[in-house]
N, CA, C and O atoms as a Tinker XYZ file with bonds, in Angstrom:
   332  protein
     1  N     -4.558000   -2.756000   -9.382000    73     2
     2  CA    -4.841000   -1.468000   -9.980000    64     1     3
     3  C     -5.555000   -0.577000   -8.985000    63     2     4     5
     4  O     -6.185000   -1.043000   -8.036000    81     3
     5  N     -5.437000    0.718000   -9.230000    73     3     6
     6  CA    -6.057000    1.701000   -8.355000    64     5     7
     7  C     -7.555000    1.683000   -8.581000    63     6     8     9
     8  O     -8.008000    1.723000   -9.725000    81     7
     9  N     -8.340000    1.623000   -7.499000    73     7    10
    10  CA    -9.797000    1.559000   -7.578000    64     9    11
    11  C    -10.402000    2.947000   -7.394000    63    10    12    13
    12  O    -11.335000    3.322000   -8.104000    81    11
    13  N     -9.876000    3.695000   -6.456000    73    11    14
    14  CA   -10.372000    5.028000   -6.118000    64    13    15
    15  C    -10.023000    5.313000   -4.683000    63    14    16    17
    16  O     -9.827000    4.393000   -3.888000    81    15
    17  N     -9.943000    6.583000   -4.346000    73    15    18
    18  CA    -9.552000    6.940000   -2.984000    64    17    19
    19  C     -8.202000    6.330000   -2.652000    63    18    20    21
    20  O     -7.216000    6.568000   -3.349000    81    19
    21  N     -8.160000    5.542000   -1.585000    73    19    22
    22  CA    -6.923000    4.875000   -1.189000    64    21    23
    23  C     -7.053000    3.365000   -1.313000    63    22    24    25
    24  O     -6.380000    2.610000   -0.611000    81    23
    25  N     -7.927000    2.935000   -2.216000    73    23    26
    26  CA    -8.137000    1.505000   -2.430000    64    25    27
    27  C     -7.406000    1.027000   -3.672000    63    26    28    29
    28  O     -7.404000    1.670000   -4.721000    81    27
    29  N     -6.787000   -0.128000   -3.501000    73    27    30
    30  CA    -6.090000   -0.785000   -4.595000    64    29    31
    31  C     -6.632000   -2.202000   -4.693000    63    30    32    33
    32  O     -6.805000   -2.879000   -3.680000    81    31
    33  N     -6.898000   -2.645000   -5.904000    73    31    34
    34  CA    -7.393000   -4.003000   -6.133000    64    33    35
    35  C     -6.239000   -4.868000   -6.608000    63    34    36    37
    36  O     -5.497000   -4.493000   -7.516000    81    35
    37  N     -6.098000   -6.018000   -5.990000    73    35    38
    38  CA    -5.067000   -6.983000   -6.353000    64    37    39
    39  C     -5.746000   -8.186000   -6.988000    63    38    40    41
    40  O     -6.757000   -8.673000   -6.481000    81    39
    41  N     -5.195000   -8.663000   -8.088000    73    39    42
    42  CA    -5.727000   -9.870000   -8.723000    64    41    43
    43  C     -4.979000  -11.056000   -8.129000    63    42    44    45
    44  O     -3.752000  -11.130000   -8.193000    81    43
    45  N     -5.737000  -11.977000   -7.551000    73    43    46
    46  CA    -5.162000  -13.133000   -6.872000    64    45    47
    47  C     -5.106000  -14.329000   -7.805000    63    46    48    49
    48  O     -5.660000  -14.302000   -8.904000    81    47
    49  N     -4.431000  -15.374000   -7.357000    73    47    50
    50  CA    -4.409000  -16.618000   -8.121000    64    49    51
    51  C     -5.840000  -17.089000   -8.317000    63    50    52    53
    52  O     -6.663000  -16.996000   -7.406000    81    51
    53  N     -6.124000  -17.582000   -9.476000    73    51    54
    54  CA    -7.477000  -18.026000   -9.771000    64    53    55
    55  C     -8.345000  -16.915000  -10.331000    63    54    56    57
    56  O     -9.512000  -17.141000  -10.651000    81    55
    57  N     -7.788000  -15.718000  -10.452000    73    55    58
    58  CA    -8.510000  -14.614000  -11.066000    64    57    59
    59  C     -9.381000  -13.782000  -10.145000    63    58    60    61
    60  O     -9.969000  -12.795000  -10.588000    81    59
    61  N     -9.482000  -14.154000   -8.870000    73    59    62
    62  CA   -10.266000  -13.346000   -7.932000    64    61    63
    63  C     -9.571000  -12.011000   -7.695000    63    62    64    65
    64  O     -8.349000  -11.900000   -7.789000    81    63
    65  N    -10.376000  -11.004000   -7.386000    73    63    66
    66  CA    -9.850000   -9.680000   -7.095000    64    65    67
    67  C    -10.165000   -9.322000   -5.650000    63    66    68    69
    68  O    -11.271000   -9.565000   -5.167000    81    67
    69  N     -9.185000   -8.743000   -4.967000    73    67    70
    70  CA    -9.357000   -8.320000   -3.575000    64    69    71
    71  C     -8.962000   -6.851000   -3.474000    63    70    72    73
    72  O     -7.829000   -6.489000   -3.793000    81    71
    73  N     -9.889000   -6.007000   -3.034000    73    71    74
    74  CA    -9.601000   -4.592000   -2.834000    64    73    75
    75  C     -9.160000   -4.361000   -1.399000    63    74    76    77
    76  O     -9.724000   -4.920000   -0.458000    81    75
    77  N     -8.145000   -3.529000   -1.252000    73    75    78
    78  CA    -7.608000   -3.209000    0.071000    64    77    79
    79  C     -7.565000   -1.692000    0.217000    63    78    80    81
    80  O     -7.061000   -0.990000   -0.659000    81    79
    81  N     -8.096000   -1.195000    1.324000    73    79    82
    82  CA    -8.029000    0.221000    1.642000    64    81    83
    83  C     -6.718000    0.470000    2.373000    63    82    84    85
    84  O     -6.517000   -0.017000    3.485000    81    83
    85  N     -5.838000    1.221000    1.751000    73    83    86
    86  CA    -4.529000    1.462000    2.344000    64    85    87
    87  C     -4.472000    2.705000    3.218000    63    86    88    89
    88  O     -3.432000    2.983000    3.815000    81    87
    89  N     -5.552000    3.452000    3.307000    73    87    90
    90  CA    -5.530000    4.659000    4.134000    64    89    91
    91  C     -5.160000    4.369000    5.586000    63    90    92    93
    92  O     -4.333000    5.092000    6.141000    81    91
    93  N     -5.733000    3.342000    6.235000    73    91    94
    94  CA    -5.310000    3.063000    7.618000    64    93    95
    95  C     -3.821000    2.732000    7.725000    63    94    96    97
    96  O     -3.168000    3.120000    8.694000    81    95
    97  N     -3.291000    2.031000    6.753000    73    95    98
    98  CA    -1.862000    1.689000    6.764000    64    97    99
    99  C     -1.017000    2.956000    6.658000    63    98   100   101
   100  O     -0.043000    3.123000    7.392000    81    99
   101  N     -1.394000    3.843000    5.744000    73    99   102
   102  CA    -0.649000    5.083000    5.579000    64   101   103
   103  C     -0.746000    5.942000    6.841000    63   102   104   105
   104  O      0.261000    6.488000    7.291000    81   103
   105  N     -1.936000    6.067000    7.412000    73   103   106
   106  CA    -2.097000    6.899000    8.607000    64   105   107
   107  C     -1.299000    6.364000    9.788000    63   106   108   109
   108  O     -0.778000    7.142000   10.588000    81   107
   109  N     -1.199000    5.050000    9.905000    73   107   110
   110  CA    -0.489000    4.458000   11.044000    64   109   111
   111  C      1.016000    4.372000   10.858000    63   110   112   113
   112  O      1.756000    4.484000   11.836000    81   111
   113  N      1.484000    4.179000    9.655000    73   111   114
   114  CA     2.888000    3.829000    9.467000    64   113   115
   115  C      3.715000    4.786000    8.628000    63   114   116   117
   116  O      4.943000    4.710000    8.655000    81   115
   117  N      3.095000    5.670000    7.897000    73   115   118
   118  CA     3.847000    6.576000    7.035000    64   117   119
   119  C      3.979000    7.914000    7.750000    63   118   120   121
   120  O      2.992000    8.488000    8.207000    81   119
   121  N      5.205000    8.397000    7.837000    73   119   122
   122  CA     5.492000    9.609000    8.609000    64   121   123
   123  C      6.363000   10.577000    7.806000    63   122   124   125
   124  O      6.905000   10.226000    6.759000    81   123
   125  N      6.482000   11.787000    8.315000    73   123   126
   126  CA     7.411000   12.777000    7.773000    64   125   127
   127  C      7.177000   13.121000    6.319000    63   126   128   129
   128  O      6.040000   13.278000    5.874000    81   127
   129  N      8.276000   13.236000    5.585000    73   127   130
   130  CA     8.225000   13.628000    4.180000    64   129   131
   131  C      7.422000   12.656000    3.326000    63   130   132   133
   132  O      6.906000   13.035000    2.274000    81   131
   133  N      7.312000   11.413000    3.766000    73   131   134
   134  CA     6.590000   10.412000    2.979000    64   133   135
   135  C      5.080000   10.607000    3.008000    63   134   136   137
   136  O      4.357000    9.905000    2.302000    81   135
   137  N      4.594000   11.540000    3.807000    73   135   138
   138  CA     3.169000   11.842000    3.817000    64   137   139
   139  C      2.701000   12.431000    2.485000    63   138   140   141
   140  O      1.500000   12.512000    2.229000    81   139
   141  N      3.643000   12.838000    1.644000    73   139   142
   142  CA     3.257000   13.347000    0.319000    64   141   143
   143  C      2.510000   12.289000   -0.488000    63   142   144   145
   144  O      1.763000   12.628000   -1.406000    81   143
   145  N      2.701000   11.024000   -0.159000    73   143   146
   146  CA     2.033000    9.949000   -0.899000    64   145   147
   147  C      0.565000    9.806000   -0.513000    63   146   148   149
   148  O     -0.145000    8.972000   -1.076000    81   147
   149  N      0.103000   10.612000    0.445000    73   147   150
   150  CA    -1.325000   10.680000    0.750000    64   149   151
   151  C     -2.055000   11.588000   -0.234000    63   150   152   153
   152  O     -3.285000   11.595000   -0.273000    81   151
   153  N     -1.313000   12.349000   -1.024000    73   151   154
   154  CA    -1.932000   13.147000   -2.076000    64   153   155
   155  C     -2.414000   12.198000   -3.161000    63   154   156   157
   156  O     -1.646000   11.359000   -3.632000    81   155
   157  N     -3.679000   12.317000   -3.566000    73   155   158
   158  CA    -4.238000   11.356000   -4.527000    64   157   159
   159  C     -3.405000   11.149000   -5.786000    63   158   160   161
   160  O     -3.250000   10.016000   -6.241000    81   159
   161  N     -2.870000   12.224000   -6.353000    73   159   162
   162  CA    -2.076000   12.063000   -7.579000    64   161   163
   163  C     -0.791000   11.274000   -7.332000    63   162   164   165
   164  O     -0.319000   10.581000   -8.233000    81   163
   165  N     -0.228000   11.362000   -6.162000    73   163   166
   166  CA     0.978000   10.597000   -5.838000    64   165   167
   167  C      0.642000    9.183000   -5.379000    63   166   168   169
   168  O      1.389000    8.245000   -5.658000    81   167
   169  N     -0.470000    9.026000   -4.681000    73   167   170
   170  CA    -0.862000    7.697000   -4.219000    64   169   171
   171  C     -1.082000    6.750000   -5.392000    63   170   172   173
   172  O     -0.728000    5.573000   -5.321000    81   171
   173  N     -1.659000    7.260000   -6.459000    73   171   174
   174  CA    -1.963000    6.427000   -7.638000    64   173   175
   175  C     -0.713000    5.947000   -8.363000    63   174   176   177
   176  O     -0.801000    5.048000   -9.199000    81   175
   177  N      0.439000    6.517000   -8.068000    73   175   178
   178  CA     1.681000    6.185000   -8.772000    64   177   179
   179  C      2.487000    5.142000   -8.013000    63   178   180   181
   180  O      3.636000    5.382000   -7.643000    81   179
   181  N      1.884000    3.999000   -7.787000    73   179   182
   182  CA     2.578000    2.926000   -7.080000    64   181   183
   183  C      3.166000    1.939000   -8.086000    63   182   184   185
   184  O      2.796000    1.926000   -9.260000    81   183
   185  N      4.089000    1.116000   -7.594000    73   183   186
   186  CA     4.706000    0.058000   -8.398000    64   185   187
   187  C      4.582000   -1.251000   -7.636000    63   186   188   189
   188  O      4.648000   -1.276000   -6.407000    81   187
   189  N      4.406000   -2.316000   -8.363000    73   187   190
   190  CA     4.406000   -3.661000   -7.786000    64   189   191
   191  C      5.635000   -4.391000   -8.294000    63   190   192   193
   192  O      5.904000   -4.410000   -9.495000    81   191
   193  N      6.385000   -4.996000   -7.368000    73   191   194
   194  CA     7.592000   -5.720000   -7.763000    64   193   195
   195  C      7.949000   -6.722000   -6.670000    63   194   196   197
   196  O      8.033000   -6.372000   -5.493000    81   195
   197  N      8.157000   -7.961000   -7.074000    73   195   198
   198  CA     8.617000   -9.004000   -6.142000    64   197   199
   199  C      7.744000   -9.118000   -4.895000    63   198   200   201
   200  O      8.255000   -9.280000   -3.787000    81   199
   201  N      6.431000   -9.034000   -5.076000    73   199   202
   202  CA     5.523000   -9.199000   -3.944000    64   201   203
   203  C      5.402000   -7.993000   -3.039000    63   202   204   205
   204  O      4.839000   -8.080000   -1.948000    81   203
   205  N      5.928000   -6.868000   -3.489000    73   203   206
   206  CA     5.879000   -5.636000   -2.704000    64   205   207
   207  C      5.156000   -4.566000   -3.507000    63   206   208   209
   208  O      5.150000   -4.600000   -4.737000    81   207
   209  N      4.539000   -3.605000   -2.797000    73   207   210
   210  CA     3.974000   -2.424000   -3.422000    64   209   211
   211  C      4.767000   -1.224000   -2.911000    63   210   212   213
   212  O      4.986000   -1.075000   -1.709000    81   211
   213  N      5.194000   -0.370000   -3.848000    73   211   214
   214  CA     6.091000    0.732000   -3.522000    64   213   215
   215  C      5.522000    2.061000   -3.989000    63   214   216   217
   216  O      4.747000    2.129000   -4.944000    81   215
   217  N      5.927000    3.110000   -3.294000    73   215   218
   218  CA     5.685000    4.479000   -3.725000    64   217   219
   219  C      7.016000    5.205000   -3.686000    63   218   220   221
   220  O      7.813000    5.008000   -2.769000    81   219
   221  N      7.254000    6.035000   -4.675000    73   219   222
   222  CA     8.466000    6.847000   -4.731000    64   221   223
   223  C      9.561000    6.224000   -5.556000    63   222   224   225
   224  O      9.687000    5.003000   -5.643000    81   223
   225  N     10.348000    7.085000   -6.158000    73   223   226
   226  CA    11.474000    6.622000   -6.987000    64   225   227
   227  C     12.465000    5.773000   -6.206000    63   226   228   229
   228  O     13.069000    4.845000   -6.744000    81   227
   229  N     12.620000    6.101000   -4.950000    73   227   230
   230  CA    13.564000    5.372000   -4.104000    64   229   231
   231  C     12.858000    4.372000   -3.195000    63   230   232   233
   232  O     13.382000    3.971000   -2.156000    81   231
   233  N     11.651000    3.981000   -3.614000    73   231   234
   234  CA    10.858000    3.038000   -2.811000    64   233   235
   235  C     10.705000    3.561000   -1.386000    63   234   236   237
   236  O     10.976000    2.861000   -0.411000    81   235
   237  N     10.262000    4.815000   -1.297000    73   235   238
   238  CA    10.147000    5.514000   -0.013000    64   237   239
   239  C      9.186000    4.836000    0.947000    63   238   240   241
   240  O      9.438000    4.780000    2.150000    81   239
   241  N      8.088000    4.322000    0.416000    73   239   242
   242  CA     7.098000    3.609000    1.216000    64   241   243
   243  C      6.914000    2.248000    0.569000    63   242   244   245
   244  O      6.718000    2.156000   -0.642000    81   243
   245  N      6.976000    1.196000    1.365000    73   243   246
   246  CA     6.860000   -0.161000    0.818000    64   245   247
   247  C      6.082000   -1.051000    1.782000    63   246   248   249
   248  O      6.317000   -1.051000    2.991000    81   247
   249  N      5.157000   -1.802000    1.214000    73   247   250
   250  CA     4.385000   -2.766000    1.980000    64   249   251
   251  C      4.456000   -4.112000    1.278000    63   250   252   253
   252  O      4.457000   -4.176000    0.048000    81   251
   253  N      4.513000   -5.165000    2.037000    73   251   254
   254  CA     4.439000   -6.515000    1.482000    64   253   255
   255  C      2.976000   -6.783000    1.140000    63   254   256   257
   256  O      2.111000   -6.688000    2.010000    81   255
   257  N      2.692000   -7.117000   -0.124000    73   255   258
   258  CA     1.326000   -7.336000   -0.582000    64   257   259
   259  C      0.654000   -8.447000    0.219000    63   258   260   261
   260  O     -0.523000   -8.333000    0.562000    81   259
   261  N      1.372000   -9.503000    0.517000    73   259   262
   262  CA     0.775000  -10.608000    1.281000    64   261   263
   263  C      0.314000  -10.139000    2.662000    63   262   264   265
   264  O     -0.704000  -10.616000    3.163000    81   263
   265  N      1.046000   -9.213000    3.282000    73   263   266
   266  CA     0.632000   -8.661000    4.573000    64   265   267
   267  C     -0.654000   -7.851000    4.432000    63   266   268   269
   268  O     -1.558000   -7.962000    5.260000    81   267
   269  N     -0.730000   -7.044000    3.390000    73   267   270
   270  CA    -1.932000   -6.239000    3.163000    64   269   271
   271  C     -3.155000   -7.125000    2.983000    63   270   272   273
   272  O     -4.213000   -6.874000    3.561000    81   271
   273  N     -2.994000   -8.165000    2.171000    73   271   274
   274  CA    -4.121000   -9.056000    1.900000    64   273   275
   275  C     -4.507000   -9.851000    3.139000    63   274   276   277
   276  O     -5.693000  -10.021000    3.422000    81   275
   277  N     -3.526000  -10.337000    3.873000    73   275   278
   278  CA    -3.796000  -11.120000    5.074000    64   277   279
   279  C     -4.508000  -10.270000    6.123000    63   278   280   281
   280  O     -5.486000  -10.709000    6.726000    81   279
   281  N     -4.019000   -9.067000    6.333000    73   279   282
   282  CA    -4.617000   -8.191000    7.342000    64   281   283
   283  C     -5.997000   -7.732000    6.905000    63   282   284   285
   284  O     -6.879000   -7.560000    7.746000    81   283
   285  N     -6.204000   -7.530000    5.614000    73   283   286
   286  CA    -7.530000   -7.145000    5.118000    64   285   287
   287  C     -8.530000   -8.247000    5.412000    63   286   288   289
   288  O     -9.690000   -7.974000    5.723000    81   287
   289  N     -8.084000   -9.493000    5.315000    73   287   290
   290  CA    -8.968000  -10.620000    5.602000    64   289   291
   291  C     -9.275000  -10.740000    7.084000    63   290   292   293
   292  O    -10.370000  -11.163000    7.454000    81   291
   293  N     -8.333000  -10.377000    7.936000    73   291   294
   294  CA    -8.505000  -10.512000    9.381000    64   293   295
   295  C     -8.888000   -9.217000   10.074000    63   294   296   297
   296  O     -9.219000   -9.211000   11.260000    81   295
   297  N     -8.842000   -8.100000    9.313000    73   295   298
   298  CA    -9.155000   -6.778000    9.869000    64   297   299
   299  C     -8.250000   -6.434000   11.047000    63   298   300   301
   300  O     -8.691000   -5.816000   12.015000    81   299
   301  N     -7.000000   -6.833000   10.962000    73   299   302
   302  CA    -6.017000   -6.469000   11.968000    64   301   303
   303  C     -4.925000   -5.676000   11.278000    63   302   304   305
   304  O     -4.851000   -5.632000   10.050000    81   303
   305  N     -4.087000   -5.055000   12.076000    73   303   306
   306  CA    -2.963000   -4.334000   11.526000    64   305   307
   307  C     -1.700000   -4.677000   12.288000    63   306   308   309
   308  O     -1.707000   -4.910000   13.496000    81   307
   309  N     -0.617000   -4.697000   11.531000    73   307   310
   310  CA     0.732000   -4.769000   12.052000    64   309   311
   311  C      1.600000   -4.572000   10.839000    63   310   312   313
   312  O      1.080000   -4.577000    9.723000    81   311
   313  N      2.879000   -4.400000   10.992000    73   311   314
   314  CA     3.618000   -4.183000    9.756000    64   313   315
   315  C      5.081000   -4.050000    9.881000    63   314   316   317
   316  O      5.633000   -4.033000   10.981000    81   315
   317  N      5.612000   -3.972000    8.942000    73   315   318
   318  CA     5.959000   -3.897000    7.567000    64   317   319
   319  C      7.218000   -3.159000    7.321000    63   318   320   321
   320  O      8.131000   -3.184000    8.147000    81   319
   321  N      7.296000   -2.492000    6.195000    73   319   322
   322  CA     8.508000   -1.800000    5.797000    64   321   323
   323  C      8.209000   -0.371000    5.447000    63   322   324   325
   324  O      7.384000   -0.102000    4.573000    81   323
   325  N      8.859000    0.545000    6.109000    73   323   326
   326  CA     8.822000    1.948000    5.715000    64   325   327
   327  C     10.254000    2.403000    5.706000    63   326   328   329
   328  O     10.973000    2.320000    6.701000    81   327
   329  N     10.635000    2.877000    4.574000    73   327   330
   330  CA    12.044000    3.229000    4.373000    64   329   331
   331  C     12.206000    4.734000    4.425000    63   330   332
   332  O     13.318000    5.240000    4.278000    81   331
């Protein structure tokens, strides 16, 4: 669920919650027309499906949740899928 700003909290196995700040991911990997998802009202409209988090009707921006969580734990970046 959306926490605030560009943070999203994911509920993990065992009931633990992990918050991830997606602003660095968006700044590094989202380009062009897809920058509209940096608008707070659009950022909050994400979907989770099959281990992925998506923005846009056509899944314009997509990140693998496991990558987000892994990188949040290691404080590193690399990635992913941008369509």
